[in-house]
Every structure is written in structure tokens, then in C-alpha cells.
Short mmCIF file of C-alpha atoms in Angstrom, two decimals:
data_model
loop_
_atom_site.label_atom_id
_atom_site.label_comp_id
_atom_site.label_asym_id
_atom_site.label_seq_id
_atom_site.Cartn_x
_atom_site.Cartn_y
_atom_site.Cartn_z
CA MET A 17 -0.05 0.07 0.06
CA THR A 18 1.17 3.49 -0.76
CA LYS A 19 1.18 6.20 1.89
CA GLU A 20 -1.84 7.84 0.33
CA GLU A 21 -3.71 4.47 0.37
CA ILE A 22 -2.90 3.89 4.02
CA GLU A 23 -3.97 7.47 5.02
CA ASN A 24 -7.21 7.07 2.98
CA ALA A 25 -8.01 3.65 4.57
CA MET A 26 -7.33 5.20 7.99
CA GLU A 27 -9.59 8.18 7.17
CA THR A 28 -12.51 6.02 6.02
CA GLY A 29 -12.13 3.44 8.80
CA GLN A 30 -11.26 0.75 6.46
CA LEU A 31 -7.95 -0.08 8.14
CA PHE A 32 -8.88 -0.42 11.82
CA GLY A 33 -12.58 0.58 11.76
CA PRO A 34 -13.77 4.04 12.81
CA CYS A 35 -11.88 5.81 15.50
CA PRO A 36 -14.18 7.57 17.97
CA VAL A 37 -11.60 10.20 18.87
CA ARG A 38 -10.95 10.94 15.17
CA THR A 39 -14.63 11.12 14.57
CA THR A 40 -15.16 13.56 17.46
CA LEU A 41 -12.27 15.74 16.26
CA LYS A 42 -13.67 15.75 12.67
CA VAL A 43 -17.02 17.22 14.05
CA ILE A 44 -15.30 20.06 15.82
CA ASP A 45 -12.32 20.30 13.43
CA GLY A 46 -11.76 23.59 11.81
CA ARG A 47 -10.58 26.94 12.79
CA TRP A 48 -14.04 28.41 13.55
CA LYS A 49 -16.43 25.78 14.61
CA ALA A 50 -15.75 26.14 18.40
CA LEU A 51 -16.01 30.01 18.18
CA ILE A 52 -19.27 29.76 16.17
CA LEU A 53 -20.71 27.26 18.84
CA ARG A 54 -19.68 29.58 21.64
CA ARG A 55 -21.45 32.56 20.00
CA VAL A 56 -24.62 30.52 19.36
CA VAL A 57 -24.75 29.32 22.92
CA GLU A 58 -24.31 32.96 24.11
CA GLY A 59 -27.44 33.76 22.25
CA VAL A 60 -25.97 35.18 19.08
CA ASN A 61 -28.11 33.11 16.76
CA ARG A 62 -28.82 35.07 13.61
CA PHE A 63 -26.41 34.95 10.70
CA GLY A 64 -25.87 38.74 10.50
CA ALA A 65 -25.13 38.84 14.30
CA LEU A 66 -22.79 35.92 14.03
CA ARG A 67 -21.05 37.74 11.08
CA ARG A 68 -20.72 40.90 13.14
CA ASN A 69 -19.46 39.03 16.22
CA LEU A 70 -16.85 37.14 14.23
CA PRO A 71 -15.66 39.71 11.68
CA TRP A 72 -12.53 37.78 10.74
CA ILE A 73 -14.62 34.89 9.25
CA THR A 74 -15.79 35.37 5.69
CA SER A 75 -19.53 34.98 4.89
CA LYS A 76 -18.70 32.04 2.82
CA MET A 77 -16.61 30.26 5.55
CA LEU A 78 -19.35 31.06 8.11
CA THR A 79 -22.06 29.54 5.89
CA SER A 80 -19.86 26.45 5.28
CA ARG A 81 -19.15 25.88 8.97
CA LEU A 82 -22.81 26.44 10.04
CA ARG A 83 -23.89 23.89 7.35
CA GLU A 84 -21.40 21.34 8.63
CA LEU A 85 -22.49 21.83 12.16
CA GLU A 86 -26.06 21.44 11.10
CA ALA A 87 -25.36 18.39 8.98
CA ASP A 88 -23.68 16.78 12.11
CA GLY A 89 -26.80 17.63 14.23
CA ILE A 90 -24.86 19.96 16.54
CA ILE A 91 -26.91 23.05 15.63
CA GLY A 92 -30.36 23.50 14.37
CA ARG A 93 -31.54 25.99 11.84
CA THR A 94 -34.97 27.64 11.96
CA VAL A 95 -36.24 29.66 8.93
CA TYR A 96 -39.07 31.99 9.48
CA PRO A 97 -41.39 32.63 6.47
CA GLN A 98 -41.15 36.40 6.25
CA VAL A 99 -39.58 39.01 4.02
CA PRO A 100 -36.66 39.48 4.45
CA PRO A 101 -36.09 35.90 5.49
CA LYS A 102 -35.16 35.30 9.12
CA VAL A 103 -32.88 32.46 10.06
CA GLU A 104 -31.93 31.60 13.59
CA TYR A 105 -29.46 28.96 14.75
CA SER A 106 -29.57 27.12 17.98
CA VAL A 107 -27.63 24.28 19.71
CA THR A 108 -29.62 21.07 19.59
CA ALA A 109 -29.91 18.68 22.52
CA TYR A 110 -27.48 16.44 20.70
CA GLY A 111 -25.10 19.43 20.35
CA GLN A 112 -25.33 20.08 24.10
CA THR A 113 -23.71 16.75 24.62
CA LEU A 114 -20.50 18.07 23.01
CA PHE A 115 -20.01 20.85 25.53
CA PRO A 116 -18.57 18.80 28.42
CA ILE A 117 -15.89 17.61 25.90
CA LEU A 118 -15.21 21.07 24.67
CA ARG A 119 -14.94 22.30 28.28
CA GLU A 120 -12.44 19.57 29.17
CA MET A 121 -10.41 20.46 26.02
CA TRP A 122 -10.49 24.14 27.08
CA HIS A 123 -9.08 23.22 30.56
CA TRP A 124 -6.43 20.92 29.08
CA GLY A 125 -5.46 23.72 26.66
CA GLU A 126 -5.13 26.26 29.49
CA GLY A 127 -2.82 23.86 31.30
CA HIS A 128 -0.82 23.20 28.23
CA ILE A 129 -0.46 26.95 27.51
CA GLN A 130 0.82 27.43 30.95
CA ARG A 131 3.29 24.57 30.62
CA GLN A 132 4.55 26.27 27.32
CA LYS A 133 5.00 29.62 29.14
CA GLU A 134 6.94 28.00 32.02
CA GLY A 135 9.04 25.99 29.53
CA THR A 136 8.00 22.74 30.95
CA ALA A 137 6.37 21.42 27.79
CA THR A 138 9.72 19.96 26.78
CA SER A 139 10.67 18.74 30.20
CA ILE A 140 9.80 15.09 29.44
CA VAL A 141 12.20 15.11 26.47
CA ASN A 142 14.88 16.77 28.51
CA ALA A 143 14.36 14.29 31.36
CA ASN A 144 14.68 11.39 29.05
CA GLU A 145 17.93 12.81 27.55
CA GLU A 146 19.23 13.36 31.08
CA THR A 147 18.30 9.84 32.05
CA SER A 148 19.98 8.40 28.98
CA ASP A 149 23.12 10.46 29.62
CA ALA A 150 23.29 9.31 33.32
CA ILE A 151 22.94 5.65 32.25
CA ALA A 152 25.70 6.05 29.61
CA ALA A 153 27.97 7.79 32.24
CA LYS A 154 27.40 5.06 34.79
CA GLN A 155 28.21 2.40 32.24
CA ARG A 156 31.48 4.19 31.21
CA ASN A 157 32.43 4.35 34.83
CA GLY A 158 31.96 0.61 35.41
CA SER A 159 28.73 0.70 37.26
CA PRO A 160 26.78 -2.60 36.99
CA ARG A 161 24.47 -2.73 34.06
CA ARG A 162 20.89 -3.67 34.29
CA SER A 163 19.78 -6.68 32.35
#
């Protein structure tokens, strides 16, 4: 199998079956979905209001992400029959089940950012290198080896 074939088989679940973590990440994947969800939960639920609250997202990208979230059942779309058309978005009951996961990801991310600021994000690598160096030094000095 080529690298592309393996990646495709993993993506489609043909290699090992569908991965629940990858599936979850695919639903919330994308630069804007978490921000869109946050705004919708806060009560910003009309397209124009979302567009004003997220000015760095193009209308095309916002529309695309809203459609993806709707297709996954995370948000609902209500169209009111009036002129001009009124469309509101809301988080579905199913979408609410995603929020504990997002909250935990938020907390983990905060901790990771703090570790990066403190310079401890690479401490495991450095500790492994120090351990390897210490073992090599002991072996050079005639310390008994572990078997």
C-alpha cells in the first residue's frame, strides 16, 4: 500500500474501523467551529449577528461551517417565512452533549499553554535525555548494568 492509500484507509475506517476520537475531532475540526458554537450558545443566533461578532470569518466560511455543524446535528436552523427571510441557529440537545468535551479540552489547553509559558512542555524530552546520559555515564564508569 502506498502512503496515500494507507491514509485514505485510516480516514475512512477501512484499516482499523472508525476511530471515535478521530470522529469527534472531525466534527469540531476547523478553525471556526468552536467559536461559532460559543457565540450561538451565548445567544448570538442570527447569521448577521454571527457575522458581526466574528468579523474575521468570511460569509462563505461562516455559511460553510454552519452547514457542517447542522449536518452533524450539533446546531439547528430555523427559517421564519417572512420578508426579508429570518434564520436563527440554536444548539440542539445532541449538540449540548458536546459541551462537556469542549470544556475539558479548554481546561487541558489552558494547562498546556501554562506549561509552554513555563518552559515545561519539553521537560519530558529533557528528562529522558538526562536519564540516557546518566545511564551512559554510569556504564562508562564501570557501574553494574541492568539486564
